[in-house]
Coordinates of C-alpha atoms and ligand atoms in Angstrom, one line a residue:
M1 CA 25.3 -33.7 -42.8
P2 CA 24.8 -32.1 -39.3
S3 CA 25.0 -34.3 -36.3
T4 CA 21.9 -35.2 -34.5
S5 CA 21.7 -36.1 -30.8
G6 CA 19.0 -37.9 -28.9
T7 CA 16.5 -38.1 -31.6
L8 CA 13.2 -39.0 -29.8
A9 CA 10.7 -41.5 -31.0
A10 CA 9.0 -39.0 -33.4
S11 CA 6.5 -39.6 -36.1
H12 CA 7.4 -39.3 -39.7
L13 CA 5.3 -36.0 -39.8
V14 CA 7.5 -34.5 -37.1
T15 CA 10.9 -35.7 -38.4
S16 CA 10.1 -34.8 -42.1
W17 CA 9.1 -31.2 -40.9
V18 CA 12.2 -30.9 -38.7
D19 CA 14.5 -32.0 -41.7
E20 CA 12.9 -29.6 -43.9
M21 CA 13.6 -26.7 -41.4
E22 CA 17.1 -27.9 -40.8
A23 CA 17.7 -27.8 -44.6
L24 CA 16.5 -24.1 -44.6
C25 CA 18.4 -23.0 -41.4
L26 CA 21.5 -25.2 -41.7
P27 CA 22.4 -25.6 -38.1
E28 CA 25.6 -27.4 -37.3
K29 CA 23.7 -29.9 -34.9
V30 CA 20.3 -30.9 -34.1
V31 CA 19.4 -31.6 -30.4
W32 CA 16.2 -33.1 -29.3
I33 CA 14.9 -31.9 -25.9
D34 CA 13.8 -34.9 -23.9
G35 CA 12.6 -32.9 -20.8
S36 CA 15.2 -34.5 -18.4
D37 CA 16.8 -32.6 -15.6
E38 CA 20.1 -34.0 -16.7
Q39 CA 19.8 -32.6 -20.1
R40 CA 18.7 -29.2 -18.8
R41 CA 21.8 -29.0 -16.6
V42 CA 24.0 -29.8 -19.5
L43 CA 22.4 -27.1 -21.6
T44 CA 22.6 -24.4 -18.8
A45 CA 26.2 -25.1 -18.3
E46 CA 26.8 -24.6 -22.0
A47 CA 25.0 -21.5 -21.9
C48 CA 27.0 -20.3 -19.0
A49 CA 30.2 -21.2 -20.8
T50 CA 29.2 -19.1 -23.8
G51 CA 28.0 -16.1 -21.7
E52 CA 24.4 -16.5 -22.8
M53 CA 23.5 -17.1 -19.3
I54 CA 25.2 -16.2 -16.0
E55 CA 25.1 -18.3 -12.9
L56 CA 23.8 -16.3 -10.0
N57 CA 25.1 -16.7 -6.3
Q58 CA 23.7 -20.2 -5.7
E59 CA 23.7 -19.7 -2.0
K60 CA 21.2 -16.8 -2.4
H61 CA 19.6 -17.7 -5.6
P62 CA 19.7 -21.5 -5.7
G63 CA 19.1 -23.0 -9.3
C64 CA 18.8 -19.3 -10.7
Y65 CA 20.5 -17.7 -13.8
Y66 CA 20.8 -14.4 -15.3
H67 CA 20.4 -13.4 -19.0
R68 CA 20.7 -10.1 -20.7
S69 CA 19.0 -9.6 -24.1
D70 CA 20.1 -7.3 -27.0
P71 CA 19.3 -3.6 -26.0
Q72 CA 17.2 -3.3 -29.1
D73 CA 15.3 -6.5 -28.2
V74 CA 13.5 -6.0 -25.0
A75 CA 9.9 -6.0 -25.6
R76 CA 7.1 -7.7 -27.9
V77 CA 7.0 -6.0 -31.3
E78 CA 3.5 -5.4 -32.4
D79 CA 4.5 -3.7 -35.7
K80 CA 6.4 -6.8 -36.6
T81 CA 3.8 -9.2 -35.7
F82 CA 1.5 -10.6 -38.4
I83 CA -1.4 -12.8 -39.0
C84 CA -0.8 -14.6 -42.3
C85 CA -4.1 -16.0 -43.4
R86 CA -5.5 -16.4 -47.0
D87 CA -8.1 -13.7 -46.7
Q88 CA -7.2 -10.5 -45.1
K89 CA -10.6 -10.0 -43.8
D90 CA -10.0 -12.9 -41.4
A91 CA -7.2 -11.0 -39.8
G92 CA -9.4 -7.9 -39.4
A93 CA -8.7 -4.3 -38.8
T94 CA -6.6 -4.6 -35.6
N95 CA -4.0 -7.0 -36.9
N96 CA -1.0 -6.6 -39.3
W97 CA -1.7 -9.0 -42.2
K98 CA 0.6 -10.6 -44.8
E99 CA -0.3 -13.0 -47.5
P100 CA 1.0 -16.4 -46.3
G101 CA 3.1 -17.1 -49.6
E102 CA 4.8 -13.8 -49.3
A103 CA 5.3 -14.0 -45.6
Y104 CA 7.0 -17.4 -46.0
A105 CA 9.1 -16.2 -48.8
E106 CA 10.3 -13.2 -47.1
A107 CA 11.0 -14.9 -43.8
A108 CA 12.6 -17.8 -45.4
D109 CA 15.4 -15.4 -46.6
F110 CA 16.0 -14.4 -43.0
F111 CA 16.0 -18.1 -41.9
R112 CA 18.2 -19.3 -44.7
G113 CA 21.3 -20.5 -43.2
S114 CA 20.6 -18.5 -40.0
M115 CA 21.7 -21.4 -37.7
R116 CA 25.1 -22.0 -39.3
G117 CA 27.6 -22.9 -36.6
R118 CA 24.7 -23.2 -34.1
T119 CA 22.6 -25.9 -32.7
M120 CA 19.0 -26.3 -33.6
Y121 CA 17.0 -27.6 -30.5
V122 CA 13.7 -29.6 -31.1
V123 CA 11.4 -28.7 -28.2
P124 CA 8.1 -30.7 -28.0
F125 CA 5.8 -29.0 -25.7
S126 CA 2.3 -29.2 -24.3
M127 CA 0.2 -26.2 -23.3
G128 CA -1.9 -27.6 -20.6
P129 CA -1.3 -30.9 -18.7
V130 CA 0.5 -33.5 -21.0
G131 CA -2.2 -35.8 -22.3
S132 CA -5.3 -33.8 -21.4
S133 CA -7.9 -33.5 -24.2
F134 CA -8.0 -29.8 -23.6
S135 CA -4.2 -29.3 -24.1
K136 CA -2.5 -28.3 -27.4
I137 CA 0.8 -29.7 -28.5
G138 CA 3.5 -27.6 -30.3
I139 CA 7.1 -28.2 -31.3
E140 CA 9.4 -25.4 -31.3
L141 CA 12.7 -25.5 -33.3
T142 CA 15.1 -22.8 -31.9
D143 CA 18.8 -21.8 -32.0
S144 CA 18.6 -20.2 -28.5
I145 CA 19.3 -22.3 -25.3
Y146 CA 17.7 -19.4 -23.3
V147 CA 14.5 -20.2 -25.2
V148 CA 14.9 -24.0 -24.4
I149 CA 15.3 -23.2 -20.7
N150 CA 12.5 -20.9 -20.5
M151 CA 10.2 -23.1 -22.4
A152 CA 11.1 -25.8 -19.9
I153 CA 9.7 -23.6 -17.2
M154 CA 6.8 -22.1 -19.0
C155 CA 5.3 -25.4 -20.3
H156 CA 5.7 -29.1 -20.2
V157 CA 8.4 -30.2 -22.7
G158 CA 10.0 -33.5 -23.8
E159 CA 9.6 -37.0 -24.7
S160 CA 6.2 -37.4 -23.0
V161 CA 4.7 -34.9 -25.3
L162 CA 5.8 -36.7 -28.5
D163 CA 4.3 -39.9 -26.9
V164 CA 1.0 -38.2 -26.7
L165 CA 1.2 -36.7 -30.0
G166 CA 1.8 -40.1 -31.6
Q167 CA 1.2 -40.2 -35.4
S168 CA -1.2 -37.1 -35.1
N169 CA -0.6 -34.2 -37.3
D170 CA -2.3 -32.0 -34.7
F171 CA 0.7 -29.9 -33.5
T172 CA 1.7 -26.4 -33.9
R173 CA 5.0 -26.1 -35.9
C174 CA 7.0 -23.2 -34.4
L175 CA 10.1 -22.2 -36.0
H176 CA 12.4 -19.7 -34.2
S177 CA 15.9 -18.3 -34.9
K178 CA 17.8 -15.4 -33.4
A179 CA 19.3 -15.0 -36.7
T180 CA 21.2 -11.6 -36.6
L181 CA 18.7 -9.9 -34.2
D182 CA 18.3 -7.2 -36.9
P183 CA 15.2 -5.1 -35.7
E184 CA 14.3 -4.5 -39.3
K185 CA 14.2 -8.0 -40.1
R186 CA 12.3 -9.1 -37.0
R187 CA 9.1 -11.0 -37.9
I188 CA 6.5 -12.8 -35.7
L189 CA 4.4 -14.5 -38.1
H190 CA 1.4 -16.6 -37.4
F191 CA -0.1 -19.0 -40.1
P192 CA -3.3 -20.2 -38.5
E193 CA -4.5 -22.1 -41.5
D194 CA -1.2 -24.1 -41.5
N195 CA -1.0 -24.4 -37.7
T196 CA 2.5 -22.7 -37.9
V197 CA 4.3 -19.9 -36.2
W198 CA 7.6 -18.4 -37.6
S199 CA 9.7 -16.0 -35.4
V200 CA 13.0 -14.5 -36.5
N201 CA 15.5 -12.0 -35.5
S202 CA 14.5 -11.6 -31.8
A203 CA 15.4 -13.5 -28.6
Y204 CA 13.0 -11.8 -26.3
G205 CA 10.4 -13.7 -24.3
G206 CA 7.0 -12.7 -25.8
N207 CA 8.4 -12.9 -29.4
V208 CA 10.2 -16.2 -29.0
L209 CA 8.6 -18.4 -26.2
L210 CA 6.1 -19.5 -28.9
G211 CA 4.0 -21.5 -26.6
K212 CA 2.8 -18.2 -24.9
K213 CA 1.4 -15.4 -26.8
C214 CA 1.8 -16.9 -30.2
L215 CA 0.2 -20.4 -29.5
A216 CA -1.9 -20.0 -26.5
L217 CA -3.4 -16.7 -27.5
R218 CA -3.2 -15.9 -31.2
M219 CA -3.3 -19.5 -32.6
A220 CA -5.5 -20.8 -29.8
G221 CA -8.0 -18.1 -30.4
W222 CA -8.3 -19.1 -34.0
M223 CA -8.8 -22.8 -32.9
G224 CA -11.3 -21.8 -30.3
K225 CA -13.3 -19.8 -32.8
N226 CA -13.6 -23.0 -34.9
E227 CA -14.0 -25.3 -32.0
G228 CA -16.3 -23.5 -29.7
W229 CA -14.1 -22.1 -26.9
L230 CA -12.1 -18.9 -26.0
A231 CA -8.3 -18.3 -25.5
E232 CA -8.2 -15.3 -23.2
H233 CA -5.5 -13.0 -21.9
M234 CA -6.8 -13.6 -18.2
L235 CA -5.7 -14.4 -14.9
I236 CA -7.6 -17.2 -13.0
L237 CA -8.2 -16.8 -9.2
G238 CA -9.8 -18.9 -6.7
I239 CA -11.3 -17.6 -3.3
E240 CA -11.9 -20.4 -0.9
A241 CA -14.4 -19.8 2.0
P242 CA -13.8 -21.4 5.5
N243 CA -16.6 -23.8 4.6
G244 CA -14.3 -25.2 1.9
S245 CA -16.2 -23.9 -1.1
T246 CA -14.1 -22.2 -3.8
E247 CA -15.5 -19.7 -6.2
Y248 CA -13.2 -18.7 -9.3
V249 CA -13.0 -15.5 -11.3
A250 CA -11.2 -14.9 -14.5
A251 CA -9.8 -11.4 -15.1
A252 CA -8.5 -9.5 -18.3
F253 CA -6.3 -6.5 -17.9
P254 CA -3.9 -5.0 -20.5
S255 CA -0.3 -5.9 -20.0
A256 CA 1.2 -4.6 -16.8
C257 CA -1.9 -3.7 -15.0
G258 CA -1.2 -5.9 -12.2
K259 CA -2.7 -9.3 -13.4
T260 CA 0.0 -11.2 -11.6
N261 CA -0.4 -9.3 -8.4
L262 CA -4.1 -9.8 -8.4
A263 CA -3.7 -13.5 -9.2
M264 CA -1.3 -14.0 -6.3
L265 CA -3.4 -11.7 -3.9
I266 CA -3.0 -11.8 -0.1
P267 CA -6.0 -11.0 1.9
P268 CA -5.6 -7.7 3.8
E269 CA -5.3 -7.6 7.5
G270 CA -8.9 -6.4 8.0
L271 CA -10.4 -9.4 6.2
R272 CA -8.0 -12.0 7.6
G273 CA -10.7 -13.0 10.2
K274 CA -12.9 -14.3 7.4
G275 CA -10.5 -17.1 6.9
Y276 CA -10.2 -17.0 3.0
R277 CA -7.8 -18.9 1.2
I278 CA -6.6 -17.6 -2.3
W279 CA -5.6 -20.0 -5.0
T280 CA -3.5 -18.9 -8.0
V281 CA -4.8 -20.9 -11.0
G282 CA -3.3 -18.6 -13.7
D283 CA -1.7 -15.1 -14.1
D284 CA -1.8 -14.4 -17.9
I285 CA -3.7 -16.8 -20.0
A286 CA -7.0 -18.7 -19.6
W287 CA -8.6 -21.2 -22.0
I288 CA -12.3 -21.1 -21.4
R289 CA -15.0 -23.8 -22.4
P290 CA -18.6 -24.2 -22.0
D291 CA -19.2 -27.4 -20.2
S292 CA -22.2 -29.7 -19.8
D293 CA -23.2 -28.1 -16.6
G294 CA -24.1 -25.0 -18.7
R295 CA -21.1 -23.0 -17.0
L296 CA -17.8 -21.8 -18.3
W297 CA -14.7 -23.6 -17.1
A298 CA -11.2 -22.1 -17.4
M299 CA -7.8 -23.7 -17.4
N300 CA -4.3 -22.3 -17.5
P301 CA -2.3 -23.7 -20.2
E302 CA 1.0 -22.5 -18.8
A303 CA 3.3 -24.1 -16.3
G304 CA 5.3 -21.1 -15.3
F305 CA 5.2 -17.3 -14.8
F306 CA 7.0 -14.9 -17.0
C307 CA 6.7 -11.8 -14.8
V308 CA 7.6 -8.1 -14.9
A309 CA 10.3 -7.7 -12.2
P310 CA 10.4 -3.9 -11.5
G311 CA 7.5 -3.1 -8.9
T312 CA 7.4 -6.6 -7.6
N313 CA 8.4 -6.6 -4.0
S314 CA 7.3 -8.2 -0.7
K315 CA 4.6 -5.6 -0.2
T316 CA 3.1 -5.6 -3.8
N317 CA 3.4 -9.4 -4.3
P318 CA 4.8 -11.6 -1.5
N319 CA 3.9 -14.8 -3.3
G320 CA 5.6 -13.6 -6.3
M321 CA 8.7 -12.8 -4.5
E322 CA 8.6 -16.3 -2.8
T323 CA 8.0 -17.8 -6.3
Q324 CA 11.2 -16.5 -7.7
K325 CA 13.5 -17.6 -4.8
K326 CA 14.9 -20.7 -6.8
N327 CA 15.1 -22.3 -10.2
T328 CA 14.4 -18.9 -11.8
I329 CA 15.7 -17.1 -14.8
F330 CA 16.2 -13.3 -14.4
T331 CA 16.3 -11.2 -17.7
N332 CA 17.5 -7.7 -17.9
V333 CA 17.5 -6.8 -14.2
V334 CA 20.5 -5.5 -12.1
L335 CA 23.3 -7.9 -11.6
G336 CA 25.2 -7.3 -8.4
R337 CA 28.9 -8.1 -8.6
D338 CA 28.2 -10.6 -5.8
G339 CA 25.9 -12.6 -8.2
T340 CA 22.6 -11.3 -6.7
V341 CA 19.9 -9.6 -8.6
W342 CA 17.8 -6.4 -8.0
W343 CA 15.3 -4.1 -9.8
E344 CA 13.5 -0.8 -9.2
D345 CA 10.8 -1.0 -6.6
G346 CA 11.9 -4.4 -5.6
D347 CA 13.1 -5.6 -2.1
G348 CA 16.1 -4.4 -0.2
A349 CA 18.7 -1.8 -1.0
P350 CA 20.4 -1.8 -4.4
P351 CA 23.7 -3.5 -4.6
A352 CA 26.6 -0.9 -4.2
D353 CA 28.5 -2.2 -7.1
A354 CA 26.5 -3.6 -10.0
L355 CA 26.0 -4.0 -13.7
D356 CA 22.9 -2.6 -15.3
W357 CA 20.7 -4.4 -17.7
Q358 CA 23.0 -3.5 -20.6
G359 CA 26.1 -4.8 -18.7
R360 CA 27.4 -1.3 -17.8
P361 CA 28.7 -0.4 -14.4
W362 CA 25.9 0.9 -12.3
K363 CA 25.6 2.4 -9.0
P364 CA 22.5 3.5 -7.0
G365 CA 21.6 7.2 -7.4
M366 CA 23.3 7.5 -10.6
T367 CA 22.1 10.2 -12.9
D368 CA 22.4 11.0 -16.7
E369 CA 23.8 14.2 -18.2
N370 CA 20.2 15.9 -17.5
G371 CA 20.1 14.9 -13.9
K372 CA 17.6 12.1 -14.4
A373 CA 18.0 8.8 -12.5
V374 CA 19.6 6.0 -14.5
V375 CA 17.5 2.8 -14.0
G376 CA 19.5 -0.3 -13.4
A377 CA 16.7 -2.8 -14.5
H378 CA 15.0 -2.4 -17.8
P379 CA 11.3 -1.5 -17.0
N380 CA 10.3 -4.6 -18.9
S381 CA 12.9 -6.9 -17.2
R382 CA 11.4 -10.3 -16.3
F383 CA 11.7 -13.4 -14.2
T384 CA 10.7 -16.8 -15.4
A385 CA 9.7 -19.1 -12.6
P386 CA 7.9 -22.5 -12.2
F387 CA 4.2 -22.3 -11.3
S388 CA 4.6 -24.9 -8.7
Q389 CA 6.8 -22.6 -6.7
C390 CA 3.9 -20.2 -6.1
P391 CA 2.7 -20.7 -2.4
T392 CA -0.9 -20.2 -3.7
A393 CA -0.5 -22.7 -6.6
P394 CA -3.2 -25.4 -6.2
L395 CA -1.9 -28.9 -6.0
S396 CA -4.5 -30.1 -8.3
Q397 CA -3.2 -27.8 -11.1
D398 CA -1.7 -30.5 -13.4
R399 CA -4.5 -33.0 -13.1
H400 CA -7.3 -30.7 -13.9
H401 CA -9.2 -29.6 -16.9
G402 CA -10.2 -26.3 -15.4
V403 CA -12.3 -24.6 -12.8
P404 CA -15.8 -23.3 -13.0
I405 CA -16.0 -19.6 -13.4
S406 CA -18.4 -17.4 -11.3
A407 CA -17.6 -13.9 -12.6
I408 CA -15.4 -12.6 -15.4
I409 CA -13.7 -9.2 -14.8
F410 CA -12.3 -6.7 -17.2
G411 CA -10.2 -3.7 -16.2
G412 CA -7.6 -1.1 -17.3
R413 CA -5.6 1.6 -16.0
R414 CA -7.6 4.8 -16.0
E415 CA -6.6 7.8 -14.1
R416 CA -10.2 9.2 -14.4
L417 CA -13.8 8.4 -15.7
V418 CA -14.0 4.6 -14.8
P419 CA -15.2 3.7 -11.4
L420 CA -13.6 1.2 -9.0
V421 CA -16.1 -1.5 -10.0
Y422 CA -19.1 -1.9 -12.0
E423 CA -21.4 -4.8 -13.1
S424 CA -22.8 -5.3 -16.6
T425 CA -26.5 -6.0 -16.7
S426 CA -26.6 -8.7 -19.3
W427 CA -24.2 -11.0 -21.2
D428 CA -24.3 -8.7 -24.3
H429 CA -23.7 -5.7 -22.2
G430 CA -20.7 -7.5 -20.6
V431 CA -19.3 -8.3 -24.0
F432 CA -19.8 -4.6 -24.9
V433 CA -17.7 -3.8 -21.6
G434 CA -15.0 -6.1 -22.6
A435 CA -15.0 -4.7 -26.2
S436 CA -14.6 -1.2 -24.8
V437 CA -11.6 -1.7 -22.4
A438 CA -9.0 0.9 -22.6
S439 CA -5.8 1.6 -20.7
E440 CA -2.9 3.9 -20.4
R441 CA 0.1 2.4 -22.0
T442 CA 2.9 0.9 -20.0
S443 CA 6.5 -0.4 -20.7
A444 CA 5.4 -4.0 -21.6
Q445 CA 4.1 -2.5 -24.9
Y446 CA 6.0 -1.1 -27.6
G447 CA 4.9 2.6 -28.2
K448 CA 4.3 5.8 -26.3
Q449 CA 3.8 5.3 -22.6
G450 CA 1.0 7.0 -20.8
E451 CA -1.4 7.4 -23.7
V452 CA -4.8 5.7 -23.5
R453 CA -5.5 3.1 -25.9
R454 CA -8.4 0.8 -26.5
D455 CA -7.6 -2.7 -25.8
P456 CA -10.6 -4.7 -26.2
F457 CA -10.8 -7.7 -23.8
A458 CA -7.0 -6.8 -23.3
M459 CA -6.6 -8.8 -26.4
L460 CA -5.6 -6.0 -29.1
P461 CA -2.0 -7.5 -29.3
F462 CA -3.1 -11.2 -28.9
C463 CA -6.3 -11.8 -30.9
G464 CA -5.4 -13.9 -33.8
Y465 CA -8.4 -13.1 -36.0
N466 CA -10.9 -10.4 -37.0
M467 CA -11.6 -8.5 -33.8
A468 CA -15.3 -8.0 -34.8
D469 CA -15.6 -11.8 -35.4
Y470 CA -14.0 -12.4 -32.0
F471 CA -16.8 -10.2 -30.4
R472 CA -19.3 -12.2 -32.3
H473 CA -17.8 -15.4 -30.9
W474 CA -18.1 -13.9 -27.5
V475 CA -21.8 -13.1 -28.1
N476 CA -22.4 -16.6 -29.4
I477 CA -20.8 -18.3 -26.3
G478 CA -23.3 -16.5 -24.2
R479 CA -26.1 -18.0 -26.2
T480 CA -25.0 -21.6 -25.7
T481 CA -24.0 -21.2 -22.0
P482 CA -27.2 -21.0 -19.9
N483 CA -25.2 -20.5 -16.6
A484 CA -22.7 -18.1 -18.0
P485 CA -20.9 -16.0 -15.3
K486 CA -21.7 -12.2 -14.8
I487 CA -19.4 -9.9 -16.3
F488 CA -17.7 -6.9 -14.3
H489 CA -15.2 -4.1 -14.9
V490 CA -12.8 -2.7 -12.3
N491 CA -10.3 0.0 -12.3
W492 CA -7.8 0.1 -9.4
F493 CA -6.0 3.3 -10.9
R494 CA -8.4 6.1 -10.5
K495 CA -6.7 9.3 -9.2
D496 CA -7.8 12.4 -7.4
E497 CA -7.3 15.9 -8.8
N498 CA -3.7 16.0 -7.2
G499 CA -2.8 12.9 -9.1
R500 CA -2.9 10.5 -6.0
F501 CA -4.4 7.2 -6.3
L502 CA -7.8 7.0 -4.5
W503 CA -7.7 3.2 -4.0
P504 CA -4.9 1.5 -2.2
G505 CA -5.1 -1.6 -4.5
Y506 CA -3.1 -5.0 -4.1
G507 CA -4.5 -7.1 -1.3
E508 CA -7.3 -4.6 -0.6
N509 CA -8.8 -5.5 -4.0
L510 CA -10.3 -8.5 -2.2
R511 CA -12.9 -6.3 -1.0
V512 CA -14.0 -5.6 -4.6
L513 CA -13.9 -9.2 -5.4
E514 CA -16.1 -10.1 -2.5
W515 CA -18.7 -7.7 -3.8
I516 CA -18.3 -9.2 -7.4
L517 CA -18.9 -12.8 -6.0
K518 CA -21.9 -11.5 -3.9
R519 CA -23.3 -9.9 -7.1
A520 CA -22.6 -13.2 -9.1
R521 CA -24.9 -14.9 -6.5
G522 CA -27.5 -12.2 -6.8
E523 CA -26.6 -10.7 -3.4
G524 CA -24.8 -7.4 -2.4
K525 CA -25.9 -3.8 -2.3
Y526 CA -25.7 -1.8 -5.6
Q527 CA -27.1 1.2 -7.3
E528 CA -28.0 1.5 -11.0
T529 CA -26.1 3.9 -13.2
P530 CA -26.2 4.5 -17.0
I531 CA -23.0 2.3 -17.4
G532 CA -24.2 -0.5 -15.2
N533 CA -24.5 -1.4 -11.5
V534 CA -22.0 0.1 -9.0
P535 CA -21.9 -0.8 -5.2
T536 CA -23.6 1.6 -2.8
P537 CA -20.8 3.5 -1.0
D538 CA -21.5 1.2 2.0
A539 CA -21.5 -2.1 0.2
L540 CA -17.9 -3.0 0.4
D541 CA -16.6 -4.7 3.6
M542 CA -14.2 -1.9 4.7
T543 CA -13.1 -3.5 8.0
G544 CA -9.5 -2.3 8.8
L545 CA -9.3 0.2 5.9
D546 CA -10.1 3.9 6.5
L547 CA -10.7 5.9 3.4
A548 CA -11.1 9.7 3.9
P549 CA -14.7 10.8 3.8
G550 CA -16.0 11.2 0.3
V551 CA -13.3 9.0 -1.3
M552 CA -15.6 6.0 -1.8
E553 CA -18.1 8.2 -3.5
E554 CA -15.4 9.6 -5.6
L555 CA -14.2 6.1 -6.5
L556 CA -17.7 5.1 -7.5
E557 CA -18.7 8.3 -9.3
V558 CA -20.2 8.0 -12.8
N559 CA -19.9 11.3 -14.6
R560 CA -22.5 11.6 -17.4
E561 CA -20.7 14.3 -19.4
D562 CA -17.5 12.4 -19.4
W563 CA -19.2 9.1 -20.1
K564 CA -20.9 10.7 -23.1
A565 CA -17.6 11.5 -24.5
E566 CA -16.3 8.0 -23.7
A567 CA -19.5 6.5 -25.5
D568 CA -18.6 8.5 -28.5
D569 CA -15.2 7.3 -28.4
I570 CA -16.2 3.8 -28.2
K571 CA -18.6 4.2 -31.1
V572 CA -15.7 5.6 -33.2
F573 CA -13.5 2.6 -32.2
L574 CA -16.2 0.0 -32.8
D575 CA -16.9 1.5 -36.3
S576 CA -13.2 1.3 -37.1
L577 CA -13.3 -2.5 -36.7
G578 CA -15.1 -3.0 -40.0
P579 CA -18.5 -4.5 -41.2
H580 CA -18.3 -7.8 -39.2
M581 CA -19.3 -6.0 -35.9
P582 CA -22.2 -7.8 -34.3
P583 CA -25.4 -5.7 -34.3
E584 CA -25.6 -6.7 -30.6
L585 CA -22.7 -4.3 -29.9
R586 CA -24.0 -1.5 -32.0
D587 CA -27.2 -1.8 -30.1
E588 CA -25.3 -1.6 -26.7
V589 CA -23.6 1.7 -27.9
K590 CA -26.9 3.1 -28.7
A591 CA -28.5 2.0 -25.5
L592 CA -25.6 3.5 -23.5
R593 CA -26.0 6.7 -25.3
Q594 CA -29.6 6.7 -24.5
R595 CA -29.1 6.0 -20.8
L596 CA -26.6 8.8 -20.6
G597 CA -29.2 11.1 -22.4
A598 CA -26.9 11.7 -25.2
Ligands
LIG1 C1 3.1 -10.4 -21.0 C2 2.3 -9.1 -21.8 O1 4.2 -10.4 -21.2 O2 1.1 -9.2 -21.7 O3 2.3 -11.1 -20.3 O4 3.0 -8.3 -22.3
LIG2 MN1 0.2 -10.9 -20.7

C-alpha cells in the first residue's frame, strides 16, 4: 500500500479516479498539492537534492531555479499528439486521431508501473480565477516535481480549487508520467468526450503542463464549441488613453512570432507624448465569449508566462526581462558556474565559464568542427514566471471575467507578400483571413525551420476538433454577436530584396495598433485593395520614426500576381480540410480571386 500524504478534502469522484490511476502507475507515494508556499519550498528543496532542479545564485536571481530537460525532449511533439474521439470526423483533417479504446490501451501499457519508486503528485488546478464561472478546473497527476512547480506558476493550484469543485464531476482528468522518456513511446492524448488528457514519456513544458495547450486550447476548444465560446491562441493587450479609457485587442500569431513581446509592448519614444499606458492581459491564450452587450469579452486563463528565452532582452522586451527577475524557473538556457543564467540574444555578456543546455562545458565563441557557432541555450529554452511580476499586468487580473475586445488581429511571419497591416471588410472575410494565416516555421515547432506552413488562426497544433467545424463555429459567433470586433492581419516580418526587415517592429508596432483601433472606431485613413483595406502611406503616426523614402509604400504593397498564387494556395489548403468547410469561406476565396482578377 503506498503512503499518501496530505490528502485534501476531495470528493469521492476525485479520490476514486486518483486511486484508479495510482493502481495503474504504482507510485511509491501519493502527495496532494495544497497550494501552500511551505509545500512548494519543501518540493523545491527535494528537486534540488535529486538534481532535477538547480538553485541559482539567490543574490542575483532570488527565488529562481534551473532545469535541464532530456536532449531528446525539448519541444512540443505534434506527431505524437492525438485527439481521441469516437468519430474520426470530429478530429478532422489537421489532427492525428486515435480510437479512444485503442489509445487508452496503448498508453496504459506505457503508464503501467511507470511511477514505481517515484511519487505521484495530485495537482488540483484552475484555469482562470478560482471560483469564476468562466474558469475550468483540472486535476493533474504527475511524477515530476518540475511539472508541479511550473503548474503552480502557470495556474492556480491547491486546496481552494477542490473546495470550488465540491462534488462536481466537471473537471479534466489529466494524467502525466515521465515514464522512461522514450520518444517512440511519447503520447499526448486528448479524450474530449471523457474530459481526460493523458501525457506520457515527456517532461517538456507544452507536453506536460497539461493546463496550458492541452486543457486551455484543445480541450477548451471542444468545450467552447458546445457551450458557445472560443478558446484561442491569442494574446490580450490593453491600450489606455490619457482620458482613462482602455481599448483591448486580441491577437493570434503562430508560436514564436513575438506574441509575448507584443503583449508586453512599451510605447516607442516618438509616441510617449501621447501618454498611453499598456496593459498585458495575456500573452498566449484567450478564452473569448459573446456577452449580453453584444460584444466579445476575453479572459486569460493562465497565471504565468512560459516564454521562449533566446531573443528576449531589454531592448526587445524590457517588461519580459523585469518579469523574470525573481521566482522564475529557467529551462535549457546557459548556466554560468556562478549560478547565473544566459541565453543567445539576451542581456549582457555571456558567462566566461558555463555549462550549455545539455550540461556540457561551454564558452562564448565556441565553434563546432565545421566552424559553426555552438549555441549555449537551446533555441526553444524557456522561462516560467508569475504573471503578477509583469510590470504591465493589470491589478484586476484575478478578479475579472475578461475585457471587451475592440479588434482581433491575426499575423504570421512572412518575408514577402503580406502587407504590414490590412483590415478585413466583414466578419466572414475576417474569419477567412484567420483561416488563411501562414507563417515560416520557428524552433518552438517540431519540423523543418524556415518553411512556410498554413496555420489557421495560429491554431493548427492546438485546435482540438475538426478545423472546418472550428471555422463554422467562428462564422456562427459572428452571427450571434451584433457588436463583434473588426478583424485585421499584420506582418511585422516583411523583408526587402536584400533580406533586411522593412519594419523595425517591437514597440514601434504601437503605430499599427493605433491605426487598427482607429479603424475599429470607423476612423483612420485607408485605401481599398483586393485583399482588404490597408492604411494610406501617411495614415500611421510616424512621429520619431524615419523610414527611408518608399519603404512605407513597400510595406503596404499588395502585389496582385503574388496574391493570385496565394489565393490558389489558400484554396488548395481549404479544400484539404474536408467536406465540413463552411460555404461562407469557399465564397470568400472565390470573391478574393475575383477581386484579384484571377
Ligand atoms: C508556446 C507555443 O509554447 O505556442 O506557447 O509553442
Ligand atoms: Mn503559444
